[in-house]
Amino acid sequence: MINYQLLNECPVFKGVAENETRKLLQQVHYQVKKFSKGDIVAIAGEQISNLFIILSGSVRGEMIDYSGKTIKIEDIEAPRPLATAFLFGSENRFPVTVTTNNSVEIFSISISELLRLMQLNSVVLKNYLDSISSRTQFISQKLHFLSFKTIKEKIAHYLLQKAGDRLHSFQLNSTQQQLAELFGVTRPSLARVISEMQREKLIIIDKKTVTLLNKQKLNELLRNG
Amino acid sequence: MINYQLLNECPVFKGVAENETRKLLQQVHYQVKKFSKGDIVAIAGEQISNLFIILSGSVRGEMIDYSGKTIKIEDIEAPRPLATAFLFGSENRFPVTVTTNNSVEIFSISISELLRLMQLNSVVLKNYLDSISSRTQFISQKLHFLSFKTIKEKIAHYLLQKAGDRLHSFQLNSTQQQLAELFGVTRPSLARVISEMQREKLIIIDKKTVTLLNKQKLNELLRNG
DNA sequence: TTGAATTTGTAACAATTGATACAGTTTACC
DNA sequence: GGTAAACTGTATCAATTGTTACAAATTCAA
């Protein structure tokens, strides 16, 4: 028996009334598969033909490298769907091998039935589109951020974005350590560059209060990067 | 009058019979807007409420920086759609300001009507999902690649991927210059690291023939990065 | 084959960042 | 208020990459 309440917490069915979900699922084919701890749900590179939603338990995504060792990538817990961005598109294969961490129930629906489901219910359709799109937006923002090479550029971009329209000062809510991690650099390197930028009278950072002294030059840093 | 043939070349309507497209469009609301050269189609940050498909002419996407200057990002020509990954999701705003390069005709359909369209025709639905997904997959591959910090790691990853299952040698079809651009590094730096890796007996590159001497160690490079 | 254009290998030096260490400051909690 | 923990500023040295320059090797077309 499916736990409809749980299914409705999943991004795909969110906002659909519980009895509506029940009615929808009567009109399409789907399966609920049970796995034991340690079972392999999918192998990296395998064609994806079904949407999987974890109903209970958790799974992990692992990559297998060229020499055969496995590296854990991420954990996925109920009630999240698997690989929504890889169901469609030109390269619809599992990017990772998926293994169960414990007893797991998985809701499984084929692509064609999922398409039917989306055509039957516009909320499900919109949910799915929102889900893929949000992920794309998140990744492309991250990519944009990575495109700045030097630490100075990263700081300039981060602060200009944080500042927005504010003319003068604003508060930071992260520590240098956290920023360093966000930027993917070491903490002393970040501190050093911040010092430089203060000496160059580009910014002032006093505790957590940031003041941008020269937005013009901060922008030029991004242009010439 | 709409050029249905052109519309059918667009990723959204691809694979739909021309008369089927005609029939579909009779069932939904849409507009064809005409713009003159230099007109602004959309402003960065503006909410996206319509899918735009360029029917004729071309537009450019520009970002306006914090000081007011504009930087061109890309050109989009007929019959491509605009910002398909930004129509949905949490941040459904134009990432760029869109300006026409010449006389332009744009097919415009609201989100709600687009949803209806996708529910009426499963090919359109699948096309749209494929389109967003492919983009996500492309970007996330790029992101993965950028996650390797040193040039050595990038080379190792690139060559291992190119090699695939082949045990010994294979041919490269790019020049060092092209690889350097792909990696986002300078050509002499790339050449230097390749020399080092040959001295360390990890690889041999003779003209365009690559031989991986120690896949094991190449993999370890990626792990400890 | 020859000659020009492209590609490659390499060197010397500058710039940037990482690694490590340590002392001074701030914050949080008792 | 006091103490421990976390955070910050800074210094030194090593590693990596960028910049610039030049010569050798290769490719391609005439």
Short mmCIF file of C-alpha atoms in Angstrom, two decimals, chain A residues 51-144:
data_model
loop_
_atom_site.label_atom_id
_atom_site.label_comp_id
_atom_site.label_asym_id
_atom_site.label_seq_id
_atom_site.Cartn_x
_atom_site.Cartn_y
_atom_site.Cartn_z
CA LEU A 51 11.36 7.80 -12.75
CA PHE A 52 12.22 6.55 -9.27
CA ILE A 53 10.90 8.18 -6.11
CA ILE A 54 12.23 6.97 -2.77
CA LEU A 55 9.22 6.21 -0.55
CA SER A 56 11.12 4.96 2.49
CA GLY A 57 14.73 4.52 3.48
CA SER A 58 17.67 6.12 1.73
CA VAL A 59 20.03 5.40 -1.14
CA ARG A 60 23.45 6.62 -2.08
CA GLY A 61 24.87 7.60 -5.44
CA GLU A 62 28.36 6.32 -6.13
CA MET A 63 30.71 6.72 -9.04
CA ILE A 64 32.91 3.90 -10.14
CA ASP A 65 36.24 5.14 -11.42
CA TYR A 66 38.34 3.74 -14.19
CA SER A 67 40.23 1.42 -11.88
CA GLY A 68 37.11 -0.01 -10.27
CA LYS A 69 37.00 1.81 -6.95
CA THR A 70 33.78 3.49 -5.80
CA ILE A 71 33.40 7.00 -4.46
CA LYS A 72 30.26 8.16 -2.71
CA ILE A 73 28.69 11.21 -4.24
CA GLU A 74 25.53 11.91 -2.30
CA ASP A 75 22.75 10.46 -0.16
CA ILE A 76 19.13 10.69 -1.23
CA GLU A 77 16.35 10.14 1.27
CA ALA A 78 12.59 9.67 1.09
CA PRO A 79 10.58 11.22 -0.38
CA ARG A 80 12.96 12.53 -3.02
CA PRO A 81 12.99 11.55 -6.69
CA LEU A 82 16.13 10.24 -8.41
CA ALA A 83 17.91 11.85 -11.34
CA THR A 84 14.96 13.93 -12.57
CA ALA A 85 17.26 15.89 -14.86
CA PHE A 86 18.54 12.72 -16.52
CA LEU A 87 15.24 11.10 -17.45
CA PHE A 88 15.05 13.15 -20.61
CA GLY A 89 17.55 14.79 -22.89
CA SER A 90 20.23 13.46 -25.15
CA GLU A 91 22.22 11.57 -22.53
CA ASN A 92 19.54 9.83 -20.50
CA ARG A 93 21.75 7.51 -18.52
CA PHE A 94 22.37 7.22 -14.81
CA PRO A 95 25.33 9.43 -13.89
CA VAL A 96 25.99 7.33 -10.79
CA THR A 97 25.47 3.84 -9.46
CA VAL A 98 22.64 3.86 -6.94
CA THR A 99 22.85 1.55 -3.93
CA THR A 100 20.49 1.22 -0.96
CA ASN A 101 21.64 2.21 2.53
CA ASN A 102 18.87 0.23 4.25
CA SER A 103 15.45 -1.23 3.45
CA VAL A 104 14.05 0.88 0.69
CA GLU A 105 10.73 1.21 -1.09
CA ILE A 106 10.84 2.88 -4.47
CA PHE A 107 7.96 4.18 -6.54
CA SER A 108 8.74 3.51 -10.18
CA ILE A 109 6.99 4.84 -13.25
CA SER A 110 8.07 4.57 -16.86
CA ILE A 111 8.83 7.62 -18.94
CA SER A 112 5.82 7.11 -21.16
CA GLU A 113 3.49 6.75 -18.19
CA LEU A 114 5.08 9.77 -16.53
CA LEU A 115 4.39 11.74 -19.69
CA ARG A 116 0.77 10.60 -19.52
CA LEU A 117 0.64 11.60 -15.87
CA MET A 118 1.88 15.06 -16.73
CA GLN A 119 -0.72 15.34 -19.45
CA LEU A 120 -3.47 14.30 -17.05
CA ASN A 121 -2.56 16.76 -14.33
CA SER A 122 -1.14 20.21 -14.91
CA VAL A 123 0.17 20.53 -11.36
CA VAL A 124 2.35 17.46 -11.78
CA LEU A 125 3.49 18.83 -15.13
CA LYS A 126 4.39 22.20 -13.66
CA ASN A 127 6.07 20.58 -10.66
CA TYR A 128 8.30 18.53 -12.89
CA LEU A 129 9.21 21.48 -15.08
CA ASP A 130 9.88 23.58 -11.98
CA SER A 131 12.03 20.86 -10.54
CA ILE A 132 14.29 20.47 -13.58
CA SER A 133 14.42 24.20 -14.20
CA SER A 134 15.38 25.06 -10.64
CA ARG A 135 18.20 22.61 -10.84
CA THR A 136 19.40 24.07 -14.12
CA GLN A 137 19.25 27.55 -12.67
CA PHE A 138 21.14 26.47 -9.57
CA ILE A 139 23.86 24.78 -11.59
CA SER A 140 24.24 27.59 -14.06
CA GLN A 141 24.63 30.08 -11.26
CA LYS A 142 27.32 27.90 -9.78
CA LEU A 143 29.00 27.66 -13.16
CA HIS A 144 28.93 31.41 -13.58
#
